[in-house]
PDB file of C-alpha atoms in Angstrom:
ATOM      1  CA  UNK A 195       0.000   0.000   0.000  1.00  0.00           C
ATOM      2  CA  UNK A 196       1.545   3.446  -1.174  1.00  0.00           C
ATOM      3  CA  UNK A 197       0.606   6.772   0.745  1.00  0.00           C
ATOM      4  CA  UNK A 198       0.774  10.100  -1.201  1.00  0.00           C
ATOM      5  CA  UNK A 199       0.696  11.540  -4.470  1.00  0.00           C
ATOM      6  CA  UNK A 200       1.961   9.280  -7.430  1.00  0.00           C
ATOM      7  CA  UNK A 201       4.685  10.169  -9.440  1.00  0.00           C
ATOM      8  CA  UNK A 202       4.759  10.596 -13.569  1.00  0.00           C
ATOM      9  CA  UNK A 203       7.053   7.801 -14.386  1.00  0.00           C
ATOM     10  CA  UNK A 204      10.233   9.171 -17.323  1.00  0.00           C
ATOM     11  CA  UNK A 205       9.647   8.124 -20.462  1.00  0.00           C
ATOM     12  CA  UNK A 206      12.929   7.059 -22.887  1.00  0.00           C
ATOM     13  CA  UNK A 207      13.511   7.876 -26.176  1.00  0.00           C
ATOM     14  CA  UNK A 208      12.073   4.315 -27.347  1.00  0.00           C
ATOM     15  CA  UNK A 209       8.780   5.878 -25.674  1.00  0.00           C
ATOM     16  CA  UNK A 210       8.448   2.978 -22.800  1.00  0.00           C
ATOM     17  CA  UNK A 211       8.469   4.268 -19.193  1.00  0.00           C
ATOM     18  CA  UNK A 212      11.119   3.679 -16.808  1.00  0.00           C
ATOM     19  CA  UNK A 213      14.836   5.182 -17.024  1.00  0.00           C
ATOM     20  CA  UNK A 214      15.802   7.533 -20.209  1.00  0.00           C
ATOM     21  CA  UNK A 215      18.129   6.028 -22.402  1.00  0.00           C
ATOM     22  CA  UNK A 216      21.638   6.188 -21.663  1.00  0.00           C
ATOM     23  CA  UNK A 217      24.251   7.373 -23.518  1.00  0.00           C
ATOM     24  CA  UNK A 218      27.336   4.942 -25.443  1.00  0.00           C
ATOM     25  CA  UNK A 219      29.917   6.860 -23.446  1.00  0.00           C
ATOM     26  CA  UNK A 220      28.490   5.738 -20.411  1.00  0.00           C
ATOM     27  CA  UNK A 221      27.334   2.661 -21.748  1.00  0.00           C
ATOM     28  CA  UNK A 222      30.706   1.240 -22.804  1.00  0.00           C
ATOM     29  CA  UNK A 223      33.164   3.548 -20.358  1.00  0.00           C
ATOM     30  CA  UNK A 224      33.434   0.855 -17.881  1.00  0.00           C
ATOM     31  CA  UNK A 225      34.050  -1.809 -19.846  1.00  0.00           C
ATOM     32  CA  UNK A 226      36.439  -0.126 -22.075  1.00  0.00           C
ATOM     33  CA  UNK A 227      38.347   0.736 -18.760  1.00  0.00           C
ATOM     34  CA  UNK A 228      37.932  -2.515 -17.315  1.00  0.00           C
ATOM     35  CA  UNK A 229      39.293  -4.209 -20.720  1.00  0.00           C
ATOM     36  CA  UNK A 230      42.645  -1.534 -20.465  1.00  0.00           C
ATOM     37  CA  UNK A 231      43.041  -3.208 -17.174  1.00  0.00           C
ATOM     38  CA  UNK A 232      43.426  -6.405 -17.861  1.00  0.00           C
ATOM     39  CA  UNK A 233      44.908  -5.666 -21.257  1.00  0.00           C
ATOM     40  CA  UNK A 234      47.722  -3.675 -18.771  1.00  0.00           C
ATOM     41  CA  UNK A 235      48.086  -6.527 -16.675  1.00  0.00           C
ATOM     42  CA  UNK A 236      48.506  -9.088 -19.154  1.00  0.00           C
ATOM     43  CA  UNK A 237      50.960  -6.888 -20.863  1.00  0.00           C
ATOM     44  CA  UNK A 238      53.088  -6.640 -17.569  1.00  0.00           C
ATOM     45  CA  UNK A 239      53.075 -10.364 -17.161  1.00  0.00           C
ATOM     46  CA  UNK A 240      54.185 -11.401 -20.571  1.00  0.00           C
ATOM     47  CA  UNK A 241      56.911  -8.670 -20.065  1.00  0.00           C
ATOM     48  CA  UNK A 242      58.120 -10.119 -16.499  1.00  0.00           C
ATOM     49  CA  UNK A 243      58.277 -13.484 -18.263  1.00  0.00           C
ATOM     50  CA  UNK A 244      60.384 -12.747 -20.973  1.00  0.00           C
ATOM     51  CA  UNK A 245      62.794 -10.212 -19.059  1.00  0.00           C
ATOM     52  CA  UNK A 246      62.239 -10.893 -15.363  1.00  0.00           C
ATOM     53  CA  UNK A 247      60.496  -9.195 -12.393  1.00  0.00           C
ATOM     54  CA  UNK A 248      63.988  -6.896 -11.929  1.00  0.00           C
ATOM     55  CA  UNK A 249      63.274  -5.470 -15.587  1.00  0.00           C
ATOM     56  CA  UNK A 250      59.691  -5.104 -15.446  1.00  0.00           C
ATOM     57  CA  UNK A 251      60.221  -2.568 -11.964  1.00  0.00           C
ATOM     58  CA  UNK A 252      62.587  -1.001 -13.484  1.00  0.00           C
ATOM     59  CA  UNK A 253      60.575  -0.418 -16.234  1.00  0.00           C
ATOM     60  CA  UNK A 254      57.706   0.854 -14.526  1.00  0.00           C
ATOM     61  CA  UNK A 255      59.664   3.166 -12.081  1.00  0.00           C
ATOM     62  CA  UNK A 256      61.686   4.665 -15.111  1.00  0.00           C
ATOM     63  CA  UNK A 257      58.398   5.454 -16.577  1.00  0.00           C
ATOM     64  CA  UNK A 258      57.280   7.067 -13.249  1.00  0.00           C
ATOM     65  CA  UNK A 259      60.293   9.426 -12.920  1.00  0.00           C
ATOM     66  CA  UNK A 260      60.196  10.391 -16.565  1.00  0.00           C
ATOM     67  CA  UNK A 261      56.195  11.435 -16.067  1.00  0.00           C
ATOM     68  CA  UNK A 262      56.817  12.901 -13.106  1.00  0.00           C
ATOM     69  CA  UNK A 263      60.070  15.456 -14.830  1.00  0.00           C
ATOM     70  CA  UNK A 264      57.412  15.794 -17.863  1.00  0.00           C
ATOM     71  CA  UNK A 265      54.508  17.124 -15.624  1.00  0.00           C
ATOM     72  CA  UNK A 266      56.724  19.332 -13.570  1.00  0.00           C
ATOM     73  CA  UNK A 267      58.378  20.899 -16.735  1.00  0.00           C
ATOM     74  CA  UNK A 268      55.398  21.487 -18.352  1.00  0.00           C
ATOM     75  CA  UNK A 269      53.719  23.337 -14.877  1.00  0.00           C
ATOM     76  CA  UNK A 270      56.680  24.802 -14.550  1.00  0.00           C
ATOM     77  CA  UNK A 271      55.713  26.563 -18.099  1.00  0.00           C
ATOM     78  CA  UNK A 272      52.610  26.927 -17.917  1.00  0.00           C
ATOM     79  CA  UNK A 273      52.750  28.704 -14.583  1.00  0.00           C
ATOM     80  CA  UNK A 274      55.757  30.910 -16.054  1.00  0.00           C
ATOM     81  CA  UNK A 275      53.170  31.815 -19.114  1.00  0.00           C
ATOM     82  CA  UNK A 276      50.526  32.676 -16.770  1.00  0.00           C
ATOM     83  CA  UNK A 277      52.948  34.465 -14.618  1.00  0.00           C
ATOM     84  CA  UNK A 278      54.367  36.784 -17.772  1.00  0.00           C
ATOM     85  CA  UNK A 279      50.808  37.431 -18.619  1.00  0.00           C
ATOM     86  CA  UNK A 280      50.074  38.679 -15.132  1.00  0.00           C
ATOM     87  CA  UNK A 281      52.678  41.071 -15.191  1.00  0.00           C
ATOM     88  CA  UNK A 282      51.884  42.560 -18.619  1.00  0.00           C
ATOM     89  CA  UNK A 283      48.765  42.722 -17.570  1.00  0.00           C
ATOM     90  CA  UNK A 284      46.820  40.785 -20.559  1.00  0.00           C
ATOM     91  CA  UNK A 285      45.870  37.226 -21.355  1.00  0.00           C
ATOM     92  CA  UNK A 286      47.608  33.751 -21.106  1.00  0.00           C
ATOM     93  CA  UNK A 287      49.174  33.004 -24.385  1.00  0.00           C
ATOM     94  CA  UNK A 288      46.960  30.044 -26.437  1.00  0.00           C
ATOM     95  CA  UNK A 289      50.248  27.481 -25.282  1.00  0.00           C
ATOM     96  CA  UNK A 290      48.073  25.765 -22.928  1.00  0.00           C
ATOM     97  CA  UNK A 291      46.524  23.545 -24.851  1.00  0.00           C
ATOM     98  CA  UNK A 292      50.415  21.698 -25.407  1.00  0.00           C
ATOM     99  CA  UNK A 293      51.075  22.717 -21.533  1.00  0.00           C
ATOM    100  CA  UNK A 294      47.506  20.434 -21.034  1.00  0.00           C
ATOM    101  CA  UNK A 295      48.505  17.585 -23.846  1.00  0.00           C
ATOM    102  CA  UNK A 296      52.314  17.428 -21.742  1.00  0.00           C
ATOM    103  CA  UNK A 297      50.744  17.192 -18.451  1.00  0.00           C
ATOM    104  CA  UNK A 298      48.648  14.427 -19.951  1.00  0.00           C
ATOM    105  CA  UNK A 299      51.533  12.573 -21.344  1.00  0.00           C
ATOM    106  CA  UNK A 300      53.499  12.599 -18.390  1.00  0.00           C
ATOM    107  CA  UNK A 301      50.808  11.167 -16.419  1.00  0.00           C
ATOM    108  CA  UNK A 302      50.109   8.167 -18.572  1.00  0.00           C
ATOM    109  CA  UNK A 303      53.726   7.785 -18.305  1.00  0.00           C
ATOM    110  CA  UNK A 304      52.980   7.520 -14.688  1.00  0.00           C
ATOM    111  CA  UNK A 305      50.544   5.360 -14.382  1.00  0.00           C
ATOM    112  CA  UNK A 306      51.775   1.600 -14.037  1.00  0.00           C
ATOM    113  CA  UNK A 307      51.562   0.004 -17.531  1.00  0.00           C
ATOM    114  CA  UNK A 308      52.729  -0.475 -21.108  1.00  0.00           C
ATOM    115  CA  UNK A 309      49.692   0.898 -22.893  1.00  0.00           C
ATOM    116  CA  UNK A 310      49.977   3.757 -20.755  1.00  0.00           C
ATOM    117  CA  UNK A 311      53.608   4.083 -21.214  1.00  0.00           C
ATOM    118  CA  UNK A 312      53.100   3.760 -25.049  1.00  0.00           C
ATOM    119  CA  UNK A 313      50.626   6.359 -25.578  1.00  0.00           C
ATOM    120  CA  UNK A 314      52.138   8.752 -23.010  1.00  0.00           C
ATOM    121  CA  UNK A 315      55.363   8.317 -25.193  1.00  0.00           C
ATOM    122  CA  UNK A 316      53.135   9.454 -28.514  1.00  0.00           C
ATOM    123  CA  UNK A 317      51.851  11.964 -26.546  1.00  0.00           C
ATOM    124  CA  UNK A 318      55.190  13.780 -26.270  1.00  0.00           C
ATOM    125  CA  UNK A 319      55.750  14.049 -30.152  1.00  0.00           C
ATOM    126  CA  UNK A 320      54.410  17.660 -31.694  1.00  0.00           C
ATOM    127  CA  UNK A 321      52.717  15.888 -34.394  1.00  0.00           C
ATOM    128  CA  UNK A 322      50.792  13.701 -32.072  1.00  0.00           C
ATOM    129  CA  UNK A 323      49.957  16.456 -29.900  1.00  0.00           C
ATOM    130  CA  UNK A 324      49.021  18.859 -33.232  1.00  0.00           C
ATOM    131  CA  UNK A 325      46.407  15.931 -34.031  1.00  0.00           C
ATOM    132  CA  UNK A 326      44.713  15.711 -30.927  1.00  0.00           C
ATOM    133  CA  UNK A 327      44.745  19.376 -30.659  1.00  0.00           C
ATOM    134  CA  UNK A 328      42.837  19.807 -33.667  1.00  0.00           C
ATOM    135  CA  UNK A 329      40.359  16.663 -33.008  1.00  0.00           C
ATOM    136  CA  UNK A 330      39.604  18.034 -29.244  1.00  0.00           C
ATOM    137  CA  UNK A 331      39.073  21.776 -30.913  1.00  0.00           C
ATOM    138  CA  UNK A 332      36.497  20.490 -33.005  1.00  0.00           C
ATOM    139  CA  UNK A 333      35.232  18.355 -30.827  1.00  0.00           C
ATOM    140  CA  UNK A 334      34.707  21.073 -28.707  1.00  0.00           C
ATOM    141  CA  UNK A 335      33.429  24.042 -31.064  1.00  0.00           C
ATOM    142  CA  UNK A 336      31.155  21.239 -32.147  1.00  0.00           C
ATOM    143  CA  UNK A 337      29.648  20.643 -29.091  1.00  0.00           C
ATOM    144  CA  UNK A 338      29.430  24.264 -28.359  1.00  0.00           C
ATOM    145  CA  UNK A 339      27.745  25.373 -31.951  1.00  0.00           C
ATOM    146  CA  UNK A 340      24.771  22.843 -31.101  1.00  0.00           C
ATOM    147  CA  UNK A 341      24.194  23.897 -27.269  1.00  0.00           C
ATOM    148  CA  UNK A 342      20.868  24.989 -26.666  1.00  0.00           C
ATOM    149  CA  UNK A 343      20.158  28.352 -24.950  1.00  0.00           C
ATOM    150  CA  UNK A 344      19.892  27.840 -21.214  1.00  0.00           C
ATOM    151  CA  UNK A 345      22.502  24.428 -20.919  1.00  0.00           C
ATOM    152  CA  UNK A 346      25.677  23.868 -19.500  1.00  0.00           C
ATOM    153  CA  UNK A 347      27.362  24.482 -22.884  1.00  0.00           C
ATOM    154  CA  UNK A 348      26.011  27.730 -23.600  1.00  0.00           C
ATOM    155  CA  UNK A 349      27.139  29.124 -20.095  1.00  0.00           C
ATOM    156  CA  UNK A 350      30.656  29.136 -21.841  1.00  0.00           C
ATOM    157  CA  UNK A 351      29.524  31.342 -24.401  1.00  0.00           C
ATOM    158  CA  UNK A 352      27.657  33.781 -23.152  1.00  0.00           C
ATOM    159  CA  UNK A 353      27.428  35.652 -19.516  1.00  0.00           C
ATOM    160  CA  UNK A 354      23.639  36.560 -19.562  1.00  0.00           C
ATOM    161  CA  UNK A 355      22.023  38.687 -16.360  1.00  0.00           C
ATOM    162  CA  UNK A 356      17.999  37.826 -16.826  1.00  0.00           C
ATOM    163  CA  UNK A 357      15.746  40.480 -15.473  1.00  0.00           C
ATOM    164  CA  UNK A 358      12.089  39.732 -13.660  1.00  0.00           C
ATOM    165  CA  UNK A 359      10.340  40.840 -16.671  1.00  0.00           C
ATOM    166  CA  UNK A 360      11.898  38.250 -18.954  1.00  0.00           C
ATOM    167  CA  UNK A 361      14.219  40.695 -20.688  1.00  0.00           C
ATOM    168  CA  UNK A 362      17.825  39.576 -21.097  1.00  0.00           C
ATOM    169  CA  UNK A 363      20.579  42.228 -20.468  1.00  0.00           C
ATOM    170  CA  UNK A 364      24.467  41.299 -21.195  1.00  0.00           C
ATOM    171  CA  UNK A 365      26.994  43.010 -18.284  1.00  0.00           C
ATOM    172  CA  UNK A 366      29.162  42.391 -15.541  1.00  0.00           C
ATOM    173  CA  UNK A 367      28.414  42.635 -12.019  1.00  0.00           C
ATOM    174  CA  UNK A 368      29.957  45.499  -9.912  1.00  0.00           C
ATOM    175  CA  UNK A 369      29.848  45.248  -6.552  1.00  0.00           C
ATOM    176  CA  UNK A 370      29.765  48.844  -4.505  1.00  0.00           C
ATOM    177  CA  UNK A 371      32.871  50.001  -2.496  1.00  0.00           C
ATOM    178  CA  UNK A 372      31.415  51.096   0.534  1.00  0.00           C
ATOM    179  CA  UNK A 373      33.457  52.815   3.149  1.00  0.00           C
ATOM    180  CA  UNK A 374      33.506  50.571   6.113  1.00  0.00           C
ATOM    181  CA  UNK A 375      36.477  51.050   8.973  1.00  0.00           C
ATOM    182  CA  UNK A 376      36.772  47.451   8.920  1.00  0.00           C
ATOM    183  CA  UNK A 377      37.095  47.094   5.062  1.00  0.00           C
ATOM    184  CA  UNK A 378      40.766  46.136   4.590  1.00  0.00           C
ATOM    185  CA  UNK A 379      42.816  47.416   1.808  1.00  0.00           C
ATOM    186  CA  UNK A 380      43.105  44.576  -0.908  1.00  0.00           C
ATOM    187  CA  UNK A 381      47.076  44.680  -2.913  1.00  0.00           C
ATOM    188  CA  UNK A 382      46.362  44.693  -6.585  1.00  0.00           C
ATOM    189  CA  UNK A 383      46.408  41.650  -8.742  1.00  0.00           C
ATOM    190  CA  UNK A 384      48.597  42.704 -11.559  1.00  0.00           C
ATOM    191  CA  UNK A 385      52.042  42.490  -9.217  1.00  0.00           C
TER     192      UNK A 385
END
C-alpha cells in the first residue's frame, strides 16, 4: 500500500516508461576501462616473463620518474606563461593547450603500464599532440555550436544577467565600495 501523491514515471527515447536512455559513453566507459586493465596486466606479465620481475620494476619506475620530470616541466611553463601574462597585464598566451597535452603525457607515463607508457610516449611528439589538438578543438566548437540556450554548454559562451520581466541584459556585475572602517585594503592583482 503506497501513501501520497503518485509520481509521472520518465519516459525514454524508445517511448516505454522507466529510465531515459543512456548514452554509449556511459554505456561502454566501464568496460572499455575494465578491458585496459586487464589488457595492462597481461601486458606486464608477458613482459616479467620474458625479461624478469627486476626489468619489469625497473621499467615501470623509469616510466614514473620520466612522467613525473614531464609534468613538472610542463607546470613549470605553464605557470611561467601565466605568470608573464600577469605582469603585462593581458591574457595567457593560447600554449596551454600543449602545456595540457604534456601534463597528460606525463601522467600516462605515470601510471603503471605499457599501454599507458606507449601512448604517453606518442603523446610527447608535436605531431601527435598537433592531431589531438585539432580533433579536441572540433570536438569542442562542435559541441558548443549545437548547445541549446539555457545548458551547460552555452554558459561558456555567453554571460547573460535575466531580469524579472523576462528581458535579457548582457553586463558584468559590480559590486559597490562602501566605506567601512573594517574594510581592509586589498594589494592589486597585476604584481
Amino acid at each position: 500500500m503506497t501513501t501520497g501523491a503518485s509520481t509521472p514515471q520518465q519516459t525514454g527515447q524508445s517511448g516505454q516508461s522507466g529510465r531515459p536512455k543512456r548514452s554509449a559513453l556511459r554505456r561502454y566507459l566501464p568496460l572499455a576501462l575494465a578491458a585496459w586493465l586487464v589488457l595492462e596486466i597481461w601486458l606486464l606479465t608477458l613482459v616479467a616473463d620474458a625479461a624478469g620481475g627486476l626489468a619489469v620494476f625497473l621499467i615501470l619506475a623509469a616510466s614514473f620518474v620520466a612522467g613525473a620530470v614531464v609534468v613538472k616541466r610542463a607546470g613549470r611553463r605553464a605557470f611561467r606563461s601565466l605568470d608573464e601574462a600577469l605582469r603585462r597585464g593581458t591574457a595567457p598566451s593560447s600554449g596551454g593547450g600543449s602545456n595540457g597535452l604534456l601534463m597528460l603525457a606525463g601522467l600516462l607515463l605515470m601510471l603503471p603500464g605499457m599501454l599507458s607508457d606507449v601512448a604517453g610516449l606518442l603523446l610527447l611528439l608535436p605531431p601527435v599532440q598537433n592531431l589531438v589538438r585539432r580533433r579536441t578543438e572540433h570536438v569542442v566548437s562542435r559541441k558548443l555550436r549545437g548547445a541549446t540556450p539555457g545548458s551547460f554548454g552555452d554558459a561558456f559562451q555567453q554571460a547573460r544577467i535575466h531580469r524579472p520581466d523576462g528581458k535579457v541584459v548582457q553586463g558584468e556585475v559590480v559590486r559597490e565600495r562602501r566605506d567601512d572602517p573594517t574594510d581592509e585594503p586589498r594589494p592589486p592583482l597585476n604584481r
